PDB file of C-alpha atoms in Angstrom:
ATOM      1  CA  MET A  21      20.804 -33.933  12.624  1.00 53.00           C
ATOM      2  CA  THR A  22      17.116 -33.779  10.578  1.00 59.00           C
ATOM      3  CA  LYS A  23      16.677 -31.524   8.063  1.00 61.00           C
ATOM      4  CA  LEU A  24      14.009 -29.545   9.914  1.00 54.00           C
ATOM      5  CA  ASP A  25      16.185 -29.435  12.592  1.00 65.00           C
ATOM      6  CA  SER A  26      18.722 -27.814  10.127  1.00 73.00           C
ATOM      7  CA  THR A  27      16.467 -25.186   9.085  1.00 82.00           C
ATOM      8  CA  PHE A  28      14.880 -24.509  12.420  1.00 85.00           C
ATOM      9  CA  ASP A  29      18.212 -23.756  13.449  1.00 86.00           C
ATOM     10  CA  ASP A  30      18.863 -21.728  10.049  1.00 88.00           C
ATOM     11  CA  LEU A  31      15.864 -19.556  10.317  1.00 89.00           C
ATOM     12  CA  LEU A  32      16.036 -18.566  14.521  1.00 90.00           C
ATOM     13  CA  ALA A  33      19.596 -18.417  14.623  1.00 90.00           C
ATOM     14  CA  PRO A  34      19.159 -15.158  13.094  1.00 90.00           C
ATOM     15  CA  HIS A  35      16.956 -13.440  15.225  1.00 91.00           C
ATOM     16  CA  LEU A  36      17.823 -15.167  19.029  1.00 92.00           C
ATOM     17  CA  ARG A  37      20.099 -12.110  20.074  1.00 93.00           C
ATOM     18  CA  LYS A  38      17.521  -9.600  19.418  1.00 92.00           C
ATOM     19  CA  LEU A  39      14.401 -12.379  21.118  1.00 93.00           C
ATOM     20  CA  PHE A  40      17.477 -12.894  24.519  1.00 94.00           C
ATOM     21  CA  ARG A  41      17.317  -9.224  24.608  1.00 92.00           C
ATOM     22  CA  LEU A  42      13.816  -8.881  23.929  1.00 91.00           C
ATOM     23  CA  ALA A  43      13.286 -11.182  26.951  1.00 91.00           C
ATOM     24  CA  TYR A  44      16.070  -9.580  28.861  1.00 90.00           C
ATOM     25  CA  ARG A  45      14.359  -6.594  28.437  1.00 88.00           C
ATOM     26  CA  LEU A  46      10.622  -7.284  29.201  1.00 87.00           C
ATOM     27  CA  THR A  47      12.327  -9.225  32.539  1.00 86.00           C
ATOM     28  CA  GLY A  48      14.809  -7.645  33.719  1.00 84.00           C
ATOM     29  CA  SER A  49      16.756 -10.439  34.750  1.00 86.00           C
ATOM     30  CA  VAL A  50      19.544 -12.859  32.296  1.00 91.00           C
ATOM     31  CA  ALA A  51      18.802 -16.001  34.349  1.00 91.00           C
ATOM     32  CA  ASP A  52      14.000 -15.241  33.667  1.00 90.00           C
ATOM     33  CA  ALA A  53      15.582 -14.279  30.631  1.00 92.00           C
ATOM     34  CA  GLU A  54      16.972 -17.071  29.610  1.00 94.00           C
ATOM     35  CA  ASP A  55      14.122 -19.559  30.753  1.00 93.00           C
ATOM     36  CA  LEU A  56      11.707 -17.338  28.941  1.00 93.00           C
ATOM     37  CA  LEU A  57      13.837 -17.769  25.151  1.00 94.00           C
ATOM     38  CA  GLN A  58      14.323 -21.416  26.288  1.00 94.00           C
ATOM     39  CA  ASP A  59      10.864 -21.977  26.386  1.00 93.00           C
ATOM     40  CA  LEU A  60      10.335 -20.119  23.394  1.00 93.00           C
ATOM     41  CA  LEU A  61      12.879 -22.520  21.783  1.00 93.00           C
ATOM     42  CA  VAL A  62      10.819 -25.695  22.952  1.00 93.00           C
ATOM     43  CA  LYS A  63       7.405 -24.588  22.122  1.00 92.00           C
ATOM     44  CA  LEU A  64       8.903 -23.694  18.699  1.00 91.00           C
ATOM     45  CA  TYR A  65      10.980 -26.929  18.116  1.00 91.00           C
ATOM     46  CA  GLU A  66       7.535 -28.841  18.476  1.00 90.00           C
ATOM     47  CA  ARG A  67       5.834 -26.589  15.369  1.00 87.00           C
ATOM     48  CA  ARG A  68       9.063 -26.762  12.871  1.00 87.00           C
ATOM     49  CA  ALA A  69       7.749 -27.899  10.298  1.00 87.00           C
ATOM     50  CA  GLU A  70       5.030 -25.029   9.927  1.00 88.00           C
ATOM     51  CA  LEU A  71       7.919 -22.092  10.440  1.00 87.00           C
ATOM     52  CA  PRO A  72       9.146 -21.796   7.179  1.00 89.00           C
ATOM     53  CA  GLN A  73       5.855 -20.889   5.895  1.00 89.00           C
ATOM     54  CA  ILE A  74       5.894 -17.438   8.179  1.00 88.00           C
ATOM     55  CA  GLU A  75       6.723 -14.716   6.273  1.00 87.00           C
ATOM     56  CA  ALA A  76       8.268 -12.584   9.424  1.00 87.00           C
ATOM     57  CA  LEU A  77       9.676 -14.802  11.606  1.00 89.00           C
ATOM     58  CA  GLY A  78      11.436 -12.557  13.632  1.00 90.00           C
ATOM     59  CA  PRO A  79       8.414 -10.165  14.661  1.00 91.00           C
ATOM     60  CA  TRP A  80       6.123 -13.318  15.019  1.00 91.00           C
ATOM     61  CA  ALA A  81       8.888 -14.646  17.422  1.00 92.00           C
ATOM     62  CA  ALA A  82       8.562 -11.864  19.583  1.00 92.00           C
ATOM     63  CA  ARG A  83       4.807 -11.962  19.459  1.00 92.00           C
ATOM     64  CA  VAL A  84       5.299 -15.550  21.007  1.00 92.00           C
ATOM     65  CA  LEU A  85       8.174 -14.876  23.435  1.00 93.00           C
ATOM     66  CA  HIS A  86       5.572 -11.457  24.399  1.00 92.00           C
ATOM     67  CA  ASN A  87       2.881 -14.007  24.974  1.00 90.00           C
ATOM     68  CA  GLN A  88       4.532 -15.806  26.845  1.00 91.00           C
ATOM     69  CA  PHE A  89       6.118 -13.286  28.882  1.00 89.00           C
ATOM     70  CA  LEU A  90       2.871 -11.570  29.444  1.00 87.00           C
ATOM     71  CA  ASP A  91       1.306 -15.680  30.682  1.00 85.00           C
ATOM     72  CA  ARG A  92       4.606 -15.996  33.436  1.00 82.00           C
ATOM     73  CA  ALA A  93       3.650 -12.125  34.911  1.00 78.00           C
ATOM     74  CA  ARG A  94      -0.243 -13.266  35.151  1.00 77.00           C
ATOM     75  CA  TYR A  95       1.516 -16.038  36.946  1.00 72.00           C
ATOM     76  CA  HIS A  96       3.981 -14.391  39.353  1.00 62.00           C
ATOM     77  CA  ALA A  97       1.873 -12.146  39.760  1.00 64.00           C
ATOM     78  CA  ARG A  98      -0.181 -14.304  41.342  1.00 63.00           C
ATOM     79  CA  ARG A  99       3.051 -16.095  43.511  1.00 59.00           C
ATOM     80  CA  ARG A 100       5.132 -12.919  44.680  1.00 51.00           C
ATOM     81  CA  LEU A 101       8.238 -14.492  44.718  1.00 44.00           C
ATOM     82  CA  VAL A 102      12.080 -12.088  45.675  1.00 45.00           C
ATOM     83  CA  SER A 103      15.487 -12.971  44.111  1.00 47.00           C
ATOM     84  CA  ILE A 104      18.166 -12.612  45.729  1.00 47.00           C
ATOM     85  CA  GLY A 105      21.484 -12.082  44.009  1.00 50.00           C
ATOM     86  CA  SER A 106      24.635 -10.108  43.476  1.00 51.00           C
ATOM     87  CA  ALA A 107      23.961  -6.824  41.137  1.00 54.00           C
ATOM     88  CA  GLU A 108      27.352  -6.781  40.102  1.00 57.00           C
ATOM     89  CA  SER A 109      27.640 -10.154  38.730  1.00 58.00           C
ATOM     90  CA  GLU A 110      24.399 -10.338  37.103  1.00 58.00           C
ATOM     91  CA  ARG A 111      25.108  -6.637  35.637  1.00 59.00           C
ATOM     92  CA  ALA A 112      28.628  -8.664  34.408  1.00 61.00           C
ATOM     93  CA  GLU A 113      26.465 -11.591  32.826  1.00 59.00           C
ATOM     94  CA  ILE A 114      24.403  -8.640  31.692  1.00 56.00           C
ATOM     95  CA  GLU A 115      26.726  -7.021  29.619  1.00 59.00           C
ATOM     96  CA  ALA A 116      28.404 -10.427  28.622  1.00 59.00           C
ATOM     97  CA  ALA A 117      25.123 -11.838  27.188  1.00 58.00           C
ATOM     98  CA  VAL A 118      23.805  -8.579  24.990  1.00 55.00           C
ATOM     99  CA  GLY A 119      27.347  -7.746  24.256  1.00 55.00           C
ATOM    100  CA  PHE A 120      27.786  -4.497  25.831  1.00 53.00           C
ATOM    101  CA  ALA A 121      31.389  -2.716  26.324  1.00 52.00           C
ATOM    102  CA  PRO A 122      31.262   0.745  26.732  1.00 50.00           C
ATOM    103  CA  ALA A 123      34.625   2.534  27.193  1.00 49.00           C
ATOM    104  CA  PRO A 124      36.935   2.242  30.330  1.00 49.00           C
ATOM    105  CA  ASP A 125      36.812   5.962  31.069  1.00 49.00           C
ATOM    106  CA  ALA A 126      33.005   5.998  30.357  1.00 52.00           C
ATOM    107  CA  GLU A 127      32.609   2.970  32.056  1.00 54.00           C
ATOM    108  CA  VAL A 128      31.747   4.479  35.810  1.00 49.00           C
ATOM    109  CA  GLN A 129      29.404   6.919  34.587  1.00 54.00           C
ATOM    110  CA  ALA A 130      27.476   4.417  32.383  1.00 54.00           C
ATOM    111  CA  SER A 131      27.181   1.959  34.809  1.00 56.00           C
ATOM    112  CA  LEU A 132      25.474   5.010  37.191  1.00 57.00           C
ATOM    113  CA  ASP A 133      23.262   6.172  34.253  1.00 72.00           C
ATOM    114  CA  ILE A 134      21.968   2.270  33.288  1.00 76.00           C
ATOM    115  CA  THR A 135      21.152   1.723  37.009  1.00 78.00           C
ATOM    116  CA  THR A 136      19.312   4.761  37.417  1.00 82.00           C
ATOM    117  CA  LEU A 137      17.732   4.138  34.056  1.00 83.00           C
ATOM    118  CA  ASN A 138      16.785   0.934  34.794  1.00 83.00           C
ATOM    119  CA  ALA A 139      15.313   1.330  37.982  1.00 86.00           C
ATOM    120  CA  ALA A 140      13.634   4.778  36.057  1.00 88.00           C
ATOM    121  CA  VAL A 141      12.116   2.204  33.656  1.00 88.00           C
ATOM    122  CA  ALA A 142      11.261  -0.643  36.359  1.00 88.00           C
ATOM    123  CA  LYS A 143       8.616   1.932  38.191  1.00 91.00           C
ATOM    124  CA  LEU A 144       6.551   2.456  34.886  1.00 91.00           C
ATOM    125  CA  SER A 145       3.165   0.653  34.033  1.00 92.00           C
ATOM    126  CA  LEU A 146       3.515  -3.001  32.162  1.00 89.00           C
ATOM    127  CA  GLU A 147       2.131  -1.482  28.984  1.00 92.00           C
ATOM    128  CA  HIS A 148       4.543   1.375  29.021  1.00 94.00           C
ATOM    129  CA  ARG A 149       7.476  -0.535  29.645  1.00 91.00           C
ATOM    130  CA  THR A 150       6.322  -2.761  27.009  1.00 91.00           C
ATOM    131  CA  VAL A 151       5.932  -0.639  24.013  1.00 93.00           C
ATOM    132  CA  LEU A 152       9.179   1.517  25.416  1.00 92.00           C
ATOM    133  CA  LEU A 153      11.956  -1.343  26.074  1.00 89.00           C
ATOM    134  CA  MET A 154      10.269  -2.930  22.014  1.00 90.00           C
ATOM    135  CA  HIS A 155      10.759   0.815  20.746  1.00 91.00           C
ATOM    136  CA  ASP A 156      13.235   2.758  21.741  1.00 89.00           C
ATOM    137  CA  ALA A 157      15.645  -0.104  22.977  1.00 86.00           C
ATOM    138  CA  GLU A 158      15.003  -2.961  20.574  1.00 86.00           C
ATOM    139  CA  GLY A 159      13.914  -0.319  17.232  1.00 88.00           C
ATOM    140  CA  TYR A 160      11.106  -2.541  17.012  1.00 90.00           C
ATOM    141  CA  GLN A 161       8.769  -0.779  14.718  1.00 92.00           C
ATOM    142  CA  LEU A 162       5.106   0.469  15.583  1.00 93.00           C
ATOM    143  CA  HIS A 163       3.306  -1.865  13.296  1.00 92.00           C
ATOM    144  CA  GLU A 164       5.818  -4.588  14.591  1.00 91.00           C
ATOM    145  CA  ILE A 165       5.072  -4.556  17.886  1.00 92.00           C
ATOM    146  CA  GLN A 166       1.252  -4.259  16.266  1.00 92.00           C
ATOM    147  CA  GLU A 167       1.578  -7.383  14.965  1.00 90.00           C
ATOM    148  CA  ILE A 168       3.830  -9.006  18.385  1.00 89.00           C
ATOM    149  CA  THR A 169       1.082  -7.598  20.783  1.00 90.00           C
ATOM    150  CA  GLY A 170      -1.961  -7.052  19.068  1.00 91.00           C
ATOM    151  CA  VAL A 171      -2.842  -3.954  20.081  1.00 93.00           C
ATOM    152  CA  ALA A 172      -3.719  -1.051  17.643  1.00 95.00           C
ATOM    153  CA  ILE A 173      -1.410   1.401  17.009  1.00 95.00           C
ATOM    154  CA  GLY A 174      -3.280   4.850  18.211  1.00 95.00           C
ATOM    155  CA  THR A 175      -3.271   2.985  21.296  1.00 95.00           C
ATOM    156  CA  LEU A 176       0.560   2.267  21.706  1.00 95.00           C
ATOM    157  CA  LYS A 177       1.586   5.340  19.696  1.00 95.00           C
ATOM    158  CA  SER A 178      -0.951   7.420  23.231  1.00 96.00           C
ATOM    159  CA  ARG A 179       1.662   4.598  25.401  1.00 95.00           C
ATOM    160  CA  LEU A 180       4.688   5.313  23.686  1.00 95.00           C
ATOM    161  CA  HIS A 181       3.968   8.997  24.630  1.00 96.00           C
ATOM    162  CA  ARG A 182       2.891   8.761  27.804  1.00 96.00           C
ATOM    163  CA  ALA A 183       5.754   6.290  28.932  1.00 94.00           C
ATOM    164  CA  ARG A 184       8.167   8.902  27.900  1.00 93.00           C
ATOM    165  CA  SER A 185       6.299  11.418  29.375  1.00 94.00           C
ATOM    166  CA  ARG A 186       6.296   9.735  32.608  1.00 94.00           C
ATOM    167  CA  LEU A 187      10.298   8.115  32.349  1.00 91.00           C
ATOM    168  CA  ARG A 188      10.795  11.679  31.771  1.00 91.00           C
ATOM    169  CA  GLU A 189       9.230  12.981  35.132  1.00 91.00           C
ATOM    170  CA  ILE A 190      10.866  10.024  37.450  1.00 90.00           C
ATOM    171  CA  LEU A 191      14.197  10.563  35.958  1.00 87.00           C
ATOM    172  CA  ALA A 192      12.800  14.513  36.527  1.00 88.00           C
ATOM    173  CA  ALA A 193      12.187  13.677  40.586  1.00 87.00           C
ATOM    174  CA  ASP A 194      15.059  12.038  41.175  1.00 77.00           C
ATOM    175  CA  GLY A 195      17.119  15.247  39.936  1.00 72.00           C
ATOM    176  CA  THR A 196      19.176  12.333  37.764  1.00 61.00           C
ATOM    177  CA  PHE A 197      18.064  13.958  34.318  1.00 58.00           C
TER     178      PHE A 197
END
């Protein structure tokens, strides 16, 4: 292993878990999230000599990941494919990948809540879903989301507010919350 390869591993290792969670939240699929993250790592590996000079590597890598997701979404919008798979097996993969382990007595309720919430979030527009997941689920600050997406903070605040309002409407209409 060369010095650049070692530096590449050292620089990105602390960010991989958060980048995977973001990729999963954006794609909604473990397999797609893994592919997106792998593509990101390949892209970043080609630029590994530049990485030590990047001041905020986590948000910068998240921006590259987000841009790759948007490129893929545009591509797939033209080519509609439906994934067929077992929801239970995918749920188990997701829980293992992101370290989610609910208490046994709460597992059934948490499963219902997560499924309902994910279905409601999926009904949001791409812009609203992205800002909501990045801010509320992944913990990015608005200024970091601005760096990642290139959208003005005022617009992000507006989208976040509208996303939360719309999510409440969807959940209230379903009678779940």
